[in-house]
């Protein structure tokens, strides 16, 4: 059992909700809204590759949730459990230089992939965001598309929707959602995945691949037969409510 178990329990029903319902936050008290900050290291002189940054973000997000400190008797458990019980919001911010160094002292996990680094921080109430994080910019976190080549064998693949344009910051949050959903359902594979540092590949699907993998109206069947889970965005930023942004596929 992990702190992500509630995600597995509600995944299928949530995927079937009408699009408008995924963004219904009218009953939320804004002072109680929780989010996981994702800090993307984007240096001015040497920006990272987009794909590597997204892979680092996906690994860092799930690493916080499955860190021993997030276990039932751990110091992070309450913060992670309270966040997972609600919307699994993430807010991506960019940092460089001294600002990047400063966030290393905050509770979280840093992952580096091919020179691209992301620190996923312990989730908490947005109104309590530390000043080291709140001063970081959310806008301007885009990076040019790259050509990463075929995904390596034996790792989960997070397929980006080929028809949806997202900034690197938005995509980082979405692949972070995808890695969490995958971990929530993929119980037998978790130990091995953890040993690899939650390595995964991020690729943009072709229209044909997307159509073949998409769960449609059968999320349980898609997981059972194709090992696929879908991220359906609430539409707070950049995309329309109910948009499926990422399909995560177990190896």
Short mmCIF file of C-alpha atoms in Angstrom, two decimals:
data_model
loop_
_atom_site.label_atom_id
_atom_site.label_comp_id
_atom_site.label_asym_id
_atom_site.label_seq_id
_atom_site.Cartn_x
_atom_site.Cartn_y
_atom_site.Cartn_z
CA UNK A 1 0.00 0.00 0.00
CA UNK A 2 1.27 3.48 -0.90
CA UNK A 3 0.03 7.00 -0.38
CA UNK A 4 -1.15 6.92 -4.02
CA UNK A 5 -3.81 4.27 -3.43
CA UNK A 6 -6.70 6.81 -3.51
CA UNK A 7 -5.75 7.68 -7.10
CA UNK A 8 -6.19 4.07 -8.20
CA UNK A 9 -9.56 3.90 -6.47
CA UNK A 10 -11.04 6.92 -8.24
CA UNK A 11 -9.21 6.82 -11.60
CA UNK A 12 -11.80 5.07 -13.77
CA UNK A 13 -14.78 7.06 -12.54
CA UNK A 14 -12.97 10.35 -12.97
CA UNK A 15 -12.02 9.54 -16.55
CA UNK A 16 -15.70 9.08 -17.39
CA UNK A 17 -16.87 12.38 -15.89
CA UNK A 18 -18.32 15.02 -18.24
CA UNK A 19 -15.60 17.48 -19.23
CA UNK A 20 -17.13 20.35 -17.25
CA UNK A 21 -17.09 18.30 -14.06
CA UNK A 22 -13.30 17.91 -14.14
CA UNK A 23 -12.95 21.65 -13.57
CA UNK A 24 -15.69 22.08 -10.99
CA UNK A 25 -13.90 23.67 -8.07
CA UNK A 26 -16.75 25.90 -6.95
CA UNK A 27 -16.95 24.20 -3.56
CA UNK A 28 -13.24 24.57 -2.82
CA UNK A 29 -12.03 26.96 -0.18
CA UNK A 30 -9.18 28.81 -1.94
CA UNK A 31 -7.21 28.92 1.31
CA UNK A 32 -7.14 25.11 1.33
CA UNK A 33 -6.07 24.52 -2.27
CA UNK A 34 -2.95 22.35 -2.37
CA UNK A 35 -0.33 21.90 -5.07
CA UNK A 36 3.05 20.34 -5.68
CA UNK A 37 5.61 22.90 -6.92
CA UNK A 38 7.80 21.63 -9.75
CA UNK A 39 10.92 23.76 -10.09
CA UNK A 40 12.49 23.49 -13.54
CA UNK A 41 16.12 24.47 -13.87
CA UNK A 42 16.30 26.59 -17.01
CA UNK A 43 19.58 28.46 -17.16
CA UNK A 44 19.75 31.36 -19.58
CA UNK A 45 23.09 30.42 -21.15
CA UNK A 46 22.55 26.66 -21.36
CA UNK A 47 18.87 25.72 -21.32
CA UNK A 48 18.09 22.00 -21.02
CA UNK A 49 16.57 19.79 -23.67
CA UNK A 50 12.78 19.74 -23.52
CA UNK A 51 12.38 15.97 -23.51
CA UNK A 52 15.02 15.41 -20.84
CA UNK A 53 13.41 18.07 -18.65
CA UNK A 54 10.01 16.42 -18.95
CA UNK A 55 11.46 13.02 -18.11
CA UNK A 56 13.12 14.51 -15.03
CA UNK A 57 9.82 16.13 -13.99
CA UNK A 58 7.91 12.87 -14.30
CA UNK A 59 10.46 10.97 -12.24
CA UNK A 60 10.75 13.67 -9.57
CA UNK A 61 6.98 13.93 -9.02
CA UNK A 62 6.50 10.22 -8.38
CA UNK A 63 9.73 10.04 -6.37
CA UNK A 64 8.30 12.46 -3.79
CA UNK A 65 5.13 10.38 -3.47
CA UNK A 66 7.00 7.09 -3.05
CA UNK A 67 9.82 8.43 -0.92
CA UNK A 68 10.11 6.56 2.40
CA UNK A 69 9.28 9.85 4.11
CA UNK A 70 5.83 9.74 2.42
CA UNK A 71 5.05 6.30 3.86
CA UNK A 72 2.43 6.00 6.57
CA UNK A 73 4.87 6.57 9.41
CA UNK A 74 6.97 9.16 7.57
CA UNK A 75 7.34 12.88 8.13
CA UNK A 76 5.94 13.70 4.67
CA UNK A 77 2.93 11.40 4.82
CA UNK A 78 0.28 13.86 5.97
CA UNK A 79 1.25 16.51 3.43
CA UNK A 80 1.29 14.08 0.50
CA UNK A 81 -1.86 12.21 1.60
CA UNK A 82 -3.87 15.43 2.02
CA UNK A 83 -2.82 16.56 -1.45
CA UNK A 84 -3.54 13.22 -3.15
CA UNK A 85 -6.99 13.14 -1.53
CA UNK A 86 -7.96 16.28 -3.47
CA UNK A 87 -6.93 17.52 -6.95
CA UNK A 88 -3.34 16.55 -7.72
CA UNK A 89 -2.44 20.05 -8.85
CA UNK A 90 1.12 20.88 -9.81
CA UNK A 91 2.57 24.33 -10.47
CA UNK A 92 5.71 24.52 -12.61
CA UNK A 93 8.12 27.38 -12.05
CA UNK A 94 11.49 28.09 -13.60
CA UNK A 95 14.67 28.84 -11.71
CA UNK A 96 18.29 29.54 -12.46
CA UNK A 97 21.47 30.39 -10.59
CA UNK A 98 21.06 31.28 -6.93
CA UNK A 99 17.31 30.78 -7.05
CA UNK A 100 17.80 27.17 -8.15
CA UNK A 101 20.32 26.67 -5.35
CA UNK A 102 17.90 28.10 -2.79
CA UNK A 103 15.11 25.61 -3.47
CA UNK A 104 17.45 22.68 -2.80
CA UNK A 105 17.03 23.40 0.91
CA UNK A 106 13.25 22.87 0.75
CA UNK A 107 11.76 19.38 1.26
CA UNK A 108 11.60 17.53 -2.03
CA UNK A 109 13.47 15.41 -4.56
CA UNK A 110 15.72 16.56 -7.41
CA UNK A 111 16.08 14.40 -10.51
CA UNK A 112 18.55 15.05 -13.33
CA UNK A 113 18.21 13.45 -16.77
CA UNK A 114 20.79 14.13 -19.48
CA UNK A 115 21.78 17.39 -17.78
CA UNK A 116 18.18 18.57 -17.24
CA UNK A 117 17.17 19.00 -13.59
CA UNK A 118 13.79 19.31 -11.87
CA UNK A 119 13.07 19.53 -8.15
CA UNK A 120 9.63 18.33 -7.09
CA UNK A 121 8.78 19.85 -3.73
CA UNK A 122 6.61 18.54 -0.95
CA UNK A 123 3.01 19.58 -1.77
CA UNK A 124 1.22 21.99 0.50
CA UNK A 125 -1.33 24.78 0.61
CA UNK A 126 -0.76 27.31 -2.16
CA UNK A 127 -1.23 30.17 0.32
CA UNK A 128 1.73 28.78 2.29
CA UNK A 129 4.12 28.62 -0.67
CA UNK A 130 7.64 29.48 0.58
CA UNK A 131 9.06 32.77 -0.68
CA UNK A 132 11.93 30.87 -2.32
CA UNK A 133 9.28 29.36 -4.60
CA UNK A 134 6.67 32.12 -4.89
CA UNK A 135 9.27 34.54 -6.29
CA UNK A 136 9.99 32.19 -9.20
CA UNK A 137 8.27 32.88 -12.50
CA UNK A 138 5.61 30.57 -13.88
CA UNK A 139 5.60 32.16 -17.34
CA UNK A 140 8.48 31.76 -19.74
CA UNK A 141 9.05 28.07 -19.07
CA UNK A 142 8.87 26.98 -22.70
CA UNK A 143 11.61 25.21 -24.60
CA UNK A 144 11.93 24.29 -28.28
CA UNK A 145 10.83 20.86 -29.43
CA UNK A 146 13.57 18.29 -29.87
CA UNK A 147 13.95 14.90 -31.53
CA UNK A 148 14.69 12.31 -28.83
CA UNK A 149 14.45 9.22 -31.05
CA UNK A 150 12.73 5.95 -30.16
CA UNK A 151 11.93 5.26 -26.52
CA UNK A 152 14.29 2.75 -24.88
CA UNK A 153 12.98 -0.70 -24.07
CA UNK A 154 11.91 -1.66 -20.57
CA UNK A 155 10.79 1.74 -19.27
CA UNK A 156 7.34 3.34 -19.02
CA UNK A 157 6.51 5.67 -21.89
CA UNK A 158 4.51 8.84 -21.33
CA UNK A 159 2.87 9.73 -24.64
CA UNK A 160 2.01 13.39 -25.21
CA UNK A 161 -1.15 14.21 -27.13
CA UNK A 162 -0.05 15.12 -30.69
CA UNK A 163 -2.95 17.55 -31.17
CA UNK A 164 -2.44 19.61 -28.00
CA UNK A 165 0.18 22.36 -27.71
CA UNK A 166 1.62 22.85 -24.22
CA UNK A 167 4.49 24.88 -22.83
CA UNK A 168 7.27 22.90 -21.19
CA UNK A 169 5.94 23.98 -17.79
CA UNK A 170 2.43 22.72 -18.52
CA UNK A 171 3.75 19.49 -20.02
CA UNK A 172 5.98 18.96 -16.97
CA UNK A 173 2.93 19.06 -14.72
CA UNK A 174 1.03 16.67 -17.00
CA UNK A 175 3.76 14.04 -17.18
CA UNK A 176 4.06 14.34 -13.40
CA UNK A 177 0.37 13.46 -13.15
CA UNK A 178 0.95 10.56 -15.55
CA UNK A 179 3.81 9.03 -13.58
CA UNK A 180 1.73 9.22 -10.39
CA UNK A 181 -1.29 7.53 -11.97
CA UNK A 182 0.94 4.83 -13.39
CA UNK A 183 2.51 4.22 -10.00
CA UNK A 184 -0.92 4.06 -8.36
CA UNK A 185 -2.05 1.21 -10.63
CA UNK A 186 1.24 -0.58 -11.39
CA UNK A 187 1.78 -2.13 -7.97
CA UNK A 188 3.70 -5.23 -9.18
CA UNK A 189 6.24 -3.13 -11.06
CA UNK A 190 6.89 -0.47 -8.44
CA UNK A 191 9.92 -2.04 -6.76
CA UNK A 192 11.83 -2.41 -10.01
CA UNK A 193 10.79 1.02 -11.22
CA UNK A 194 11.99 2.58 -7.97
CA UNK A 195 15.38 0.86 -8.35
CA UNK A 196 15.79 2.61 -11.71
CA UNK A 197 15.03 6.00 -10.13
CA UNK A 198 11.60 6.01 -11.80
CA UNK A 199 13.22 6.32 -15.20
CA UNK A 200 10.72 6.87 -18.00
CA UNK A 201 10.57 8.11 -21.57
CA UNK A 202 8.48 11.04 -22.79
CA UNK A 203 7.53 11.01 -26.44
CA UNK A 204 4.88 12.68 -28.61
CA UNK A 205 2.56 10.04 -30.02
CA UNK A 206 1.66 9.92 -33.68
CA UNK A 207 -2.07 10.31 -34.34
CA UNK A 208 -2.26 6.59 -35.05
CA UNK A 209 -0.47 5.64 -31.83
CA UNK A 210 -2.71 7.96 -29.84
CA UNK A 211 -5.88 6.47 -31.32
CA UNK A 212 -4.69 2.91 -30.64
CA UNK A 213 -3.63 3.54 -27.04
CA UNK A 214 -6.47 5.82 -25.93
CA UNK A 215 -8.69 4.18 -23.27
CA UNK A 216 -11.89 5.55 -24.79
CA UNK A 217 -14.82 4.55 -22.59
CA UNK A 218 -13.05 1.51 -21.13
CA UNK A 219 -10.28 2.67 -18.76
CA UNK A 220 -10.18 -0.65 -16.90
CA UNK A 221 -9.83 -2.58 -20.14
CA UNK A 222 -7.12 -0.26 -21.43
CA UNK A 223 -5.09 -0.83 -18.28
CA UNK A 224 -5.65 -4.58 -18.31
CA UNK A 225 -4.91 -5.18 -22.01
CA UNK A 226 -2.59 -2.33 -23.02
CA UNK A 227 -1.16 -1.16 -19.70
CA UNK A 228 -2.33 2.40 -20.38
CA UNK A 229 -3.64 5.13 -18.09
CA UNK A 230 -4.78 8.57 -19.19
CA UNK A 231 -4.29 12.05 -17.74
CA UNK A 232 -7.44 14.10 -18.18
CA UNK A 233 -6.76 17.74 -17.42
CA UNK A 234 -9.08 19.90 -15.37
CA UNK A 235 -8.46 22.82 -17.69
CA UNK A 236 -7.16 25.37 -15.19
CA UNK A 237 -4.46 26.54 -17.66
CA UNK A 238 -3.66 26.27 -21.38
CA UNK A 239 -6.05 23.47 -22.39
CA UNK A 240 -9.80 22.90 -22.39
CA UNK A 241 -11.36 21.04 -19.43
CA UNK A 242 -11.51 17.31 -20.03
CA UNK A 243 -8.58 17.24 -22.47
CA UNK A 244 -6.56 14.01 -22.33
CA UNK A 245 -3.00 15.34 -22.37
CA UNK A 246 -0.85 12.27 -21.69
CA UNK A 247 -1.19 8.50 -21.96
CA UNK A 248 1.16 6.57 -19.65
CA UNK A 249 2.06 3.05 -20.76
CA UNK A 250 3.79 0.50 -18.56
CA UNK A 251 6.61 -1.48 -20.21
#
